[in-house]
Short mmCIF file of N, CA, C and O in Angstrom, two decimals:
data_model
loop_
_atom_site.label_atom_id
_atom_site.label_comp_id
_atom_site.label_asym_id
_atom_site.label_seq_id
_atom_site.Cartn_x
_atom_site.Cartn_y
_atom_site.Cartn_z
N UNK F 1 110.23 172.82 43.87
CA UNK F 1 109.53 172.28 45.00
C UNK F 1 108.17 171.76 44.54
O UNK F 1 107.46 172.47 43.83
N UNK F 2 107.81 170.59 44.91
CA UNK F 2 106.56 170.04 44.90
C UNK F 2 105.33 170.45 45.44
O UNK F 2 105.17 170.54 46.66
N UNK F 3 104.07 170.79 44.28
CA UNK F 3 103.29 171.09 45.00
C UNK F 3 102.49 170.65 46.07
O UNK F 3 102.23 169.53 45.62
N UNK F 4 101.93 170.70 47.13
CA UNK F 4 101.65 169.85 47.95
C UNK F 4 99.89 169.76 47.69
O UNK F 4 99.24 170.78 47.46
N UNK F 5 99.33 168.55 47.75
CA UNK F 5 97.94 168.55 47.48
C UNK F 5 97.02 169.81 48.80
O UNK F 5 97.43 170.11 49.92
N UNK F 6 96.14 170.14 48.31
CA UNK F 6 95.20 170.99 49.90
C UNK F 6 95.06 170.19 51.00
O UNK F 6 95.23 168.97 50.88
N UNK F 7 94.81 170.64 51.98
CA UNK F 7 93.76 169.62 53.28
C UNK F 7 92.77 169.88 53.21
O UNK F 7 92.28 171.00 53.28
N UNK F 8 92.24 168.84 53.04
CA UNK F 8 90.54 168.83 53.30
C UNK F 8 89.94 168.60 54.62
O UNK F 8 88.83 168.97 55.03
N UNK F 9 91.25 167.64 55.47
CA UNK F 9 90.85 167.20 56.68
C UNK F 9 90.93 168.06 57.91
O UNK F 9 92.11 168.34 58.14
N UNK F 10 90.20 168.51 58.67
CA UNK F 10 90.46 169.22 59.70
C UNK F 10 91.04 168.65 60.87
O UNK F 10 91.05 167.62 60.20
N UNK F 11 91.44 168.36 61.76
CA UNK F 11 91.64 167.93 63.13
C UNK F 11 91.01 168.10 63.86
O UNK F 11 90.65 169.23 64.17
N UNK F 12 90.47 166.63 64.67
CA UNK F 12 89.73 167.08 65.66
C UNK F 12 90.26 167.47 67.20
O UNK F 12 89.58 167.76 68.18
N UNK F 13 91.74 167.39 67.04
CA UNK F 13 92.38 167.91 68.30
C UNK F 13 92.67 166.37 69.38
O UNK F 13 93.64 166.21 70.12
N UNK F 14 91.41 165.30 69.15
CA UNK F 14 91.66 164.46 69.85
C UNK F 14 93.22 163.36 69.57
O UNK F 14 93.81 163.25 68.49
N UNK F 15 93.54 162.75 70.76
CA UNK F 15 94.75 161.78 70.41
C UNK F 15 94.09 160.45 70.68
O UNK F 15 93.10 160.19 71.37
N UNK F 16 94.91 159.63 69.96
CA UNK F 16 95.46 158.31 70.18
C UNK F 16 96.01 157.53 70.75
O UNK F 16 97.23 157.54 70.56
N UNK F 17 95.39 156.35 71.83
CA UNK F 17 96.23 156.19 72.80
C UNK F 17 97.04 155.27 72.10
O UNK F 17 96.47 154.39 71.44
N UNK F 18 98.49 155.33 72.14
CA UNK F 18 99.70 154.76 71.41
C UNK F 18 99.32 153.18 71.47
O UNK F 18 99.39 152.36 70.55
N UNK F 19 98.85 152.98 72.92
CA UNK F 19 98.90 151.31 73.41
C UNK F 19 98.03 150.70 72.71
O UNK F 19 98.02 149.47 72.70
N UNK F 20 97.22 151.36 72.07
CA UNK F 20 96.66 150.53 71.03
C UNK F 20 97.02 150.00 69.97
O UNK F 20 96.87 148.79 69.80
N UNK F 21 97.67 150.96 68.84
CA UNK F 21 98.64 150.47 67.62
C UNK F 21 100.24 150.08 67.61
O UNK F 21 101.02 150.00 66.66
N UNK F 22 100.45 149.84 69.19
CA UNK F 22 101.67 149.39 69.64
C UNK F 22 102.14 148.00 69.14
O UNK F 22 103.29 147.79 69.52
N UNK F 23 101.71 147.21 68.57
CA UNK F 23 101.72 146.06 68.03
C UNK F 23 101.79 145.58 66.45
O UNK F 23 102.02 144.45 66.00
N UNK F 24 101.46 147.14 65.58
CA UNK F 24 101.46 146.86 64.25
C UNK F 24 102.59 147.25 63.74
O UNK F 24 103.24 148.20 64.18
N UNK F 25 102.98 146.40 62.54
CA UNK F 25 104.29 146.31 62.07
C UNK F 25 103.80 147.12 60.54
O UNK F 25 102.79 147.06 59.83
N UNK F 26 104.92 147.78 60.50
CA UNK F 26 104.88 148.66 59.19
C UNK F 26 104.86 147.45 57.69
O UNK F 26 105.69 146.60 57.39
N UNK F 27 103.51 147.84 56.97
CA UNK F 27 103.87 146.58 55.63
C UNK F 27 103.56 147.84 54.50
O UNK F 27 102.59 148.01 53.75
N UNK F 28 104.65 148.55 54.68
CA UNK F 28 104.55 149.67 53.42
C UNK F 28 105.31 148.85 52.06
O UNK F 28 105.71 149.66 51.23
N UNK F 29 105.50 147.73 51.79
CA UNK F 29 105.91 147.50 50.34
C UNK F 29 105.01 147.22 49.44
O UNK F 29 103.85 146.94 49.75
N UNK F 30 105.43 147.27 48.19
CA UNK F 30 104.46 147.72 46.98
C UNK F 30 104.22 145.77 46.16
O UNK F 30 105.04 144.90 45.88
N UNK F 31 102.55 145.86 46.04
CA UNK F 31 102.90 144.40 45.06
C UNK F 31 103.81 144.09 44.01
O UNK F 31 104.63 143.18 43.88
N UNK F 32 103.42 145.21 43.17
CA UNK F 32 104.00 145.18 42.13
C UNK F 32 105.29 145.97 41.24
O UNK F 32 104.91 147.04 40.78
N UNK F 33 106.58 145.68 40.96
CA UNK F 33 107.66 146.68 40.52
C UNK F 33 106.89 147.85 39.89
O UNK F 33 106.01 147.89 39.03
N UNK F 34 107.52 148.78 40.61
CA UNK F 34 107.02 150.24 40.01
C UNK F 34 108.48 151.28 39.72
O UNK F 34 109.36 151.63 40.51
N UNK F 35 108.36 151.47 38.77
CA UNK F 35 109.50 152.56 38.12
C UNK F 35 108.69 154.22 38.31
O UNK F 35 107.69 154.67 37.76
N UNK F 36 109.54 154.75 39.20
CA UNK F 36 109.42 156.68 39.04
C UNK F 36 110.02 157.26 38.30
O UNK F 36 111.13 156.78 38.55
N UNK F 37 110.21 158.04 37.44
CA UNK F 37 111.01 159.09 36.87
C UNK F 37 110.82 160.28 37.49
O UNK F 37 109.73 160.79 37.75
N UNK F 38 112.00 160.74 37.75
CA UNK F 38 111.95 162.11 38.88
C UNK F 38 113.18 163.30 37.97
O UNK F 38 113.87 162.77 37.10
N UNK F 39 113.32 164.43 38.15
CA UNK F 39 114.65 165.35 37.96
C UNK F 39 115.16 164.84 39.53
O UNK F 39 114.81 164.27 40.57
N UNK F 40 116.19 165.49 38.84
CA UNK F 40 117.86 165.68 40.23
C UNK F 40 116.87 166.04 41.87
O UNK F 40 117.13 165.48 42.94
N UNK F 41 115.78 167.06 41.68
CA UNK F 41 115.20 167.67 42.69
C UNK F 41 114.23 166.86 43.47
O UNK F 41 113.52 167.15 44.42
N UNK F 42 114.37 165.94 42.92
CA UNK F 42 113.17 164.54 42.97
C UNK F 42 111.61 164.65 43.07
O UNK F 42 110.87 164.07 43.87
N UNK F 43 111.28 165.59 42.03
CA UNK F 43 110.40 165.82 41.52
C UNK F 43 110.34 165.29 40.26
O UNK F 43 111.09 165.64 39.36
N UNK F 44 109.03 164.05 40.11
CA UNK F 44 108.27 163.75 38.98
C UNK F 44 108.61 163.89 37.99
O UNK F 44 109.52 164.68 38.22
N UNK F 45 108.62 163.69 36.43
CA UNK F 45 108.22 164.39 35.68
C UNK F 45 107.07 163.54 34.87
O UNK F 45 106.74 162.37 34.69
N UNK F 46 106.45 165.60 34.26
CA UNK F 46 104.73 164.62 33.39
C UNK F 46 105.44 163.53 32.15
O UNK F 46 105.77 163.83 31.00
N UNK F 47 105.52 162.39 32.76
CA UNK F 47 105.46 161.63 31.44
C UNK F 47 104.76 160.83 30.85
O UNK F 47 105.13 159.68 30.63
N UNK F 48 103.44 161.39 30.42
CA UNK F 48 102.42 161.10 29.92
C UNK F 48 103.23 161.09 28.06
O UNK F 48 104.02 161.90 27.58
N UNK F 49 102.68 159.98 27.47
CA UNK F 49 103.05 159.35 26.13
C UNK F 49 104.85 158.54 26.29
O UNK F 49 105.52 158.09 25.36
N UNK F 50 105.19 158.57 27.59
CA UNK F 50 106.36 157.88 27.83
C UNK F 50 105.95 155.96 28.14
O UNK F 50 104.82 155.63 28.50
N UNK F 51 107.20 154.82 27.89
CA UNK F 51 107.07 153.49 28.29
C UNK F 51 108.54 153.20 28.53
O UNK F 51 109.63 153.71 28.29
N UNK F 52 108.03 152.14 29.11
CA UNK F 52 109.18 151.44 29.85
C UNK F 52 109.36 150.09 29.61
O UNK F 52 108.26 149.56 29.74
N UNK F 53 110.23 149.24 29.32
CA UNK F 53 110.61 148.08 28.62
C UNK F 53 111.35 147.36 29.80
O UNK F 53 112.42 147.74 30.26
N UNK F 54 110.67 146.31 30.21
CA UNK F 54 111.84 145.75 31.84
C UNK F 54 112.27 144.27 30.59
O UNK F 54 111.43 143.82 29.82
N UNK F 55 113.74 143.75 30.68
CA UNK F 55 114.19 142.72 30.12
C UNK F 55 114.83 141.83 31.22
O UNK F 55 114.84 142.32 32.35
N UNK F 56 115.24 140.86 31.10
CA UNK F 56 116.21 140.13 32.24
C UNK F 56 117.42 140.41 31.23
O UNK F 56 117.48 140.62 30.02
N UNK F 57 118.70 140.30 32.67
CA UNK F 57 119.93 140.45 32.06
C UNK F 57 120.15 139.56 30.45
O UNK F 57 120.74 140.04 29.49
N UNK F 58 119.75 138.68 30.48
CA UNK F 58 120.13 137.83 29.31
C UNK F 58 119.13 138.28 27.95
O UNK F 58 118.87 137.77 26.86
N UNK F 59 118.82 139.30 28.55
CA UNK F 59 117.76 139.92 27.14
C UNK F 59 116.52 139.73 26.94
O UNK F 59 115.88 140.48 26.21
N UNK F 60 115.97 138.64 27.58
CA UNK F 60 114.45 137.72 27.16
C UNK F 60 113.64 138.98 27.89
O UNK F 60 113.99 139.45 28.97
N UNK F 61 112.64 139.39 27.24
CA UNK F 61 111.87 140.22 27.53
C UNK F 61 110.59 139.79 28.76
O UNK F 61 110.11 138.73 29.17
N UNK F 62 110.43 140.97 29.00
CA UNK F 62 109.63 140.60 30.60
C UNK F 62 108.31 141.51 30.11
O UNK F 62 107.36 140.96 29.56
N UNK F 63 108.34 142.55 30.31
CA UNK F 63 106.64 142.97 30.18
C UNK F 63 107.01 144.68 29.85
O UNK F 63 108.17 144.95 30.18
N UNK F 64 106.50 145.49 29.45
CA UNK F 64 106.61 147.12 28.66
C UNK F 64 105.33 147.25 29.53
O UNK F 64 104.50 146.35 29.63
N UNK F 65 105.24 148.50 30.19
CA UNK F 65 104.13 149.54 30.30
C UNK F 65 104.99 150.73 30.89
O UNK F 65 106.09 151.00 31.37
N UNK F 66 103.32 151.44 30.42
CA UNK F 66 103.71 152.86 30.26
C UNK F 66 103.41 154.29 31.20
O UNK F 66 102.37 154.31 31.85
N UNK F 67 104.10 155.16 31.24
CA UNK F 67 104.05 156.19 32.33
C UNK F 67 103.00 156.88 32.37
O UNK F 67 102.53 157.40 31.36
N UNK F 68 102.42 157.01 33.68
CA UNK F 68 101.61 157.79 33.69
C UNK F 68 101.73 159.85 33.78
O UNK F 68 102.80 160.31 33.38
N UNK F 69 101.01 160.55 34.12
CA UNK F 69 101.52 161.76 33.90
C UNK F 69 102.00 162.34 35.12
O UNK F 69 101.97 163.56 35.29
N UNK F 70 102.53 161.38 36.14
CA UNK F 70 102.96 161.70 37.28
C UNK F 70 104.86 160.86 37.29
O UNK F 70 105.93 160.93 37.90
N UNK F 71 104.28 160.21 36.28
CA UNK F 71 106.10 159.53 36.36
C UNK F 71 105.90 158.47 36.75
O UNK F 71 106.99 158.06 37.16
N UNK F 72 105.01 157.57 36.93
CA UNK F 72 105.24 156.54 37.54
C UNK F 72 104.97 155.12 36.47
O UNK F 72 104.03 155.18 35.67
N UNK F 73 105.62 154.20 36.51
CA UNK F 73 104.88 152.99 35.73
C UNK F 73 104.84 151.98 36.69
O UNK F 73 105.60 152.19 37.63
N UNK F 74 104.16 150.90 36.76
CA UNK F 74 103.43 150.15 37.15
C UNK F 74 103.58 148.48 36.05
O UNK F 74 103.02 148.31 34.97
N UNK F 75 104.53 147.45 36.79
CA UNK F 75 104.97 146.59 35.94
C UNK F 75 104.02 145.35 36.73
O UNK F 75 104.60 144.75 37.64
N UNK F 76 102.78 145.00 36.45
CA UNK F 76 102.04 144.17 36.90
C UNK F 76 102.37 142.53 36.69
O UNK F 76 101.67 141.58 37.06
N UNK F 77 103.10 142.51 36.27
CA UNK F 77 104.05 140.66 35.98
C UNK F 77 105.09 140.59 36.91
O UNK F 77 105.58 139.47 37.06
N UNK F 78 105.64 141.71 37.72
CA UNK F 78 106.81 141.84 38.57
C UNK F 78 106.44 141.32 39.91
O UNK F 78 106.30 142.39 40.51
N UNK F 79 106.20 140.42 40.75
CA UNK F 79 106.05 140.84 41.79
C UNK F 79 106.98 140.97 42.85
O UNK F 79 107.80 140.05 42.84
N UNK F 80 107.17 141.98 43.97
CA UNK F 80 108.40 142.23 44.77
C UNK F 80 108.20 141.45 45.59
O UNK F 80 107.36 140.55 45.65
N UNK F 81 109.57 141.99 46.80
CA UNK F 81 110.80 142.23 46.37
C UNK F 81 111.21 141.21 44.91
O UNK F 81 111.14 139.98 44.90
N UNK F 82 111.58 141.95 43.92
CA UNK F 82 112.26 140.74 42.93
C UNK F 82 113.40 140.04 42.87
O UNK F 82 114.46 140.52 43.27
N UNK F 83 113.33 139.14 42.48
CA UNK F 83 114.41 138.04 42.37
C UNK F 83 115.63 137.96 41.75
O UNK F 83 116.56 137.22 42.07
N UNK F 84 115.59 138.73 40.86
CA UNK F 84 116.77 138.95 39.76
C UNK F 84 116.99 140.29 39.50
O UNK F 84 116.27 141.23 39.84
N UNK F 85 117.81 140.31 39.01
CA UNK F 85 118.11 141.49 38.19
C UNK F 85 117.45 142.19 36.75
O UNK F 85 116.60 141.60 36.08
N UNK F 86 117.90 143.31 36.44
CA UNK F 86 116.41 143.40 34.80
C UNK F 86 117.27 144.65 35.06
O UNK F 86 117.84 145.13 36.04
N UNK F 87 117.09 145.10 33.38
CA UNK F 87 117.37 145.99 32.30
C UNK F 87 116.23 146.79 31.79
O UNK F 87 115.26 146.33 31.19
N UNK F 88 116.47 148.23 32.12
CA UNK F 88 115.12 149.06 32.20
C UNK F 88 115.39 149.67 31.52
O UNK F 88 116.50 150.18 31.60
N UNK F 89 114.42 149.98 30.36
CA UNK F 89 114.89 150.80 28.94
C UNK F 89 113.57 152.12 29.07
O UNK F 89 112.52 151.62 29.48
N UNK F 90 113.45 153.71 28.79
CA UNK F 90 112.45 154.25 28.92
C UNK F 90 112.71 154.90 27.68
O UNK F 90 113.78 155.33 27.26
N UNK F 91 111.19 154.92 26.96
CA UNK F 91 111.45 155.56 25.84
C UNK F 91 110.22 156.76 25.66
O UNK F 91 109.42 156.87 26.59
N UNK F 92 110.06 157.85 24.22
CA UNK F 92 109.16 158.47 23.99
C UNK F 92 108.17 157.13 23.41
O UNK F 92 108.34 155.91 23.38
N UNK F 93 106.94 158.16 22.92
CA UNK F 93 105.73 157.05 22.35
C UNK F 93 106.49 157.03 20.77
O UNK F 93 106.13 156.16 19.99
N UNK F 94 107.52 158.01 20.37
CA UNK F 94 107.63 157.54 19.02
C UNK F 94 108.95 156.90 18.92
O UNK F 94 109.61 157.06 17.90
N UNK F 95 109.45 156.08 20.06
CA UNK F 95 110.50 154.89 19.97
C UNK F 95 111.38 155.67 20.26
O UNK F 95 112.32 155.19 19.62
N UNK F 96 111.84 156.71 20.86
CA UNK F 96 113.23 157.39 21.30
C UNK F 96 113.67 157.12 22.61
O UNK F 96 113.27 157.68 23.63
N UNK F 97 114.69 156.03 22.50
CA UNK F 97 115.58 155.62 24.12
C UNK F 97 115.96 156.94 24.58
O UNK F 97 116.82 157.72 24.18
N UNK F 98 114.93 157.02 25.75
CA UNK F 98 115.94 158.09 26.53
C UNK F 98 116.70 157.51 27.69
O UNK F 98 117.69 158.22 27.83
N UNK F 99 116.69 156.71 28.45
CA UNK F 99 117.28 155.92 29.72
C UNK F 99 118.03 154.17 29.74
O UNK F 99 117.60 153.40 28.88
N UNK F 100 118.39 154.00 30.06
CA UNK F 100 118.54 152.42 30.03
C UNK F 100 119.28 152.19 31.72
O UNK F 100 120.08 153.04 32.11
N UNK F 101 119.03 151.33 32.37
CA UNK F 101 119.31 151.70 33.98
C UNK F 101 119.10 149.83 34.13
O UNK F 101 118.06 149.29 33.75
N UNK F 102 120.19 149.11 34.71
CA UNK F 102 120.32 148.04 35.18
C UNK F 102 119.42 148.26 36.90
O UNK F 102 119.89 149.13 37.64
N UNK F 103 118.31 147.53 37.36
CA UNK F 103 117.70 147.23 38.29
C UNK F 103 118.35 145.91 39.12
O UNK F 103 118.54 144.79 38.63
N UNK F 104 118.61 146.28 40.36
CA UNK F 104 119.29 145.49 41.52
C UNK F 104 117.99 144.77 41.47
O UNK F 104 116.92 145.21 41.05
N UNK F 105 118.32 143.33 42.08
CA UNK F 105 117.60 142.84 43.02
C UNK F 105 117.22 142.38 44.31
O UNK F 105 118.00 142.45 45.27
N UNK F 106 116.23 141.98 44.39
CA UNK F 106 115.20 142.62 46.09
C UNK F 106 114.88 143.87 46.40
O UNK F 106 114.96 144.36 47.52
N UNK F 107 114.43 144.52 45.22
CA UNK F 107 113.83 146.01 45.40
C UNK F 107 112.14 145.83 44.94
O UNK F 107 111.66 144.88 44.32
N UNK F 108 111.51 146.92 45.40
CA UNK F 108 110.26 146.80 45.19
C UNK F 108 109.98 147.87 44.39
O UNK F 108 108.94 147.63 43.77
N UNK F 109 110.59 149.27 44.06
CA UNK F 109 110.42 150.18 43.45
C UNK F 109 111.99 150.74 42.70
O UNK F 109 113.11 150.34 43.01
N UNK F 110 111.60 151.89 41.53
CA UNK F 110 113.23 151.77 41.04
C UNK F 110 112.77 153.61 40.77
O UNK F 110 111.58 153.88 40.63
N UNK F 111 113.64 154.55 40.73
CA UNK F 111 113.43 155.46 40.56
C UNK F 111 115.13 155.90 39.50
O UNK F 111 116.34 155.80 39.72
N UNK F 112 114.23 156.39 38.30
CA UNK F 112 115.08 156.44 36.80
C UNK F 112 115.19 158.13 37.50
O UNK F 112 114.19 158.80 37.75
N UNK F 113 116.53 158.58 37.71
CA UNK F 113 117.19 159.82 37.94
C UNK F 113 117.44 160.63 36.79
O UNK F 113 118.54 160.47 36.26
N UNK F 114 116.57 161.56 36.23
CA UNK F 114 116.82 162.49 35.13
C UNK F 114 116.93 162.07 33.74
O UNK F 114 117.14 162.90 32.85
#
């Protein structure tokens, strides 16, 4: 189970009248393709000294960066939803493939399962 960060915020007990934010449309998508690495439990893992290699199907290389210690990478040349398809390779820092995972397209995020 995931730890959950503290609250800092208290409540002030007061509400919100709904009729106000009745009009805003949810724009939760991400600029840029972002890869998670999670276990089965879908929890994270630290992969700090881990990278990630995005290719297009035909091989021509697209852009490598690397995980942070929460699992996440951050492919700043991607922008979503994407257009094509791509070939996601994750390795250690001393060149060891651990993953390789074909990415659908029109996704904005990709999460590498174990």
């Amino acid at each position: 189970m995931a730890i959950r960060p503290p609250q800092t915020l208290k409540s002030t007990g007061r509400k919100v009248p709904v009729t106000r934010y009745r009009n805003v449309s949810p724009t939760q998508t991400l600029r840029r393709f972002t890869v998670i690495w999670a276990n089965t439990n879908g929890v994270p893992f630290n992969t700090t000294g881990f990278f990630a290699i995005l290719r297009r199907l035909d091989g021509s290389f697209v852009q490598a960066a690397g995980f942070d210690g929460f699992g996440t990478a951050r492919f700043s040349r991607v922008r979503t939803p994407t257009n094509q398809a791509f070939i996601l390779r994750t390795f250690r820092d001393d060149g060891t493939l651990f993953r390789v995972r074909t990415v659908p397209a029109g996704v904005s995020s990709f999460v590498v399962i174990g």
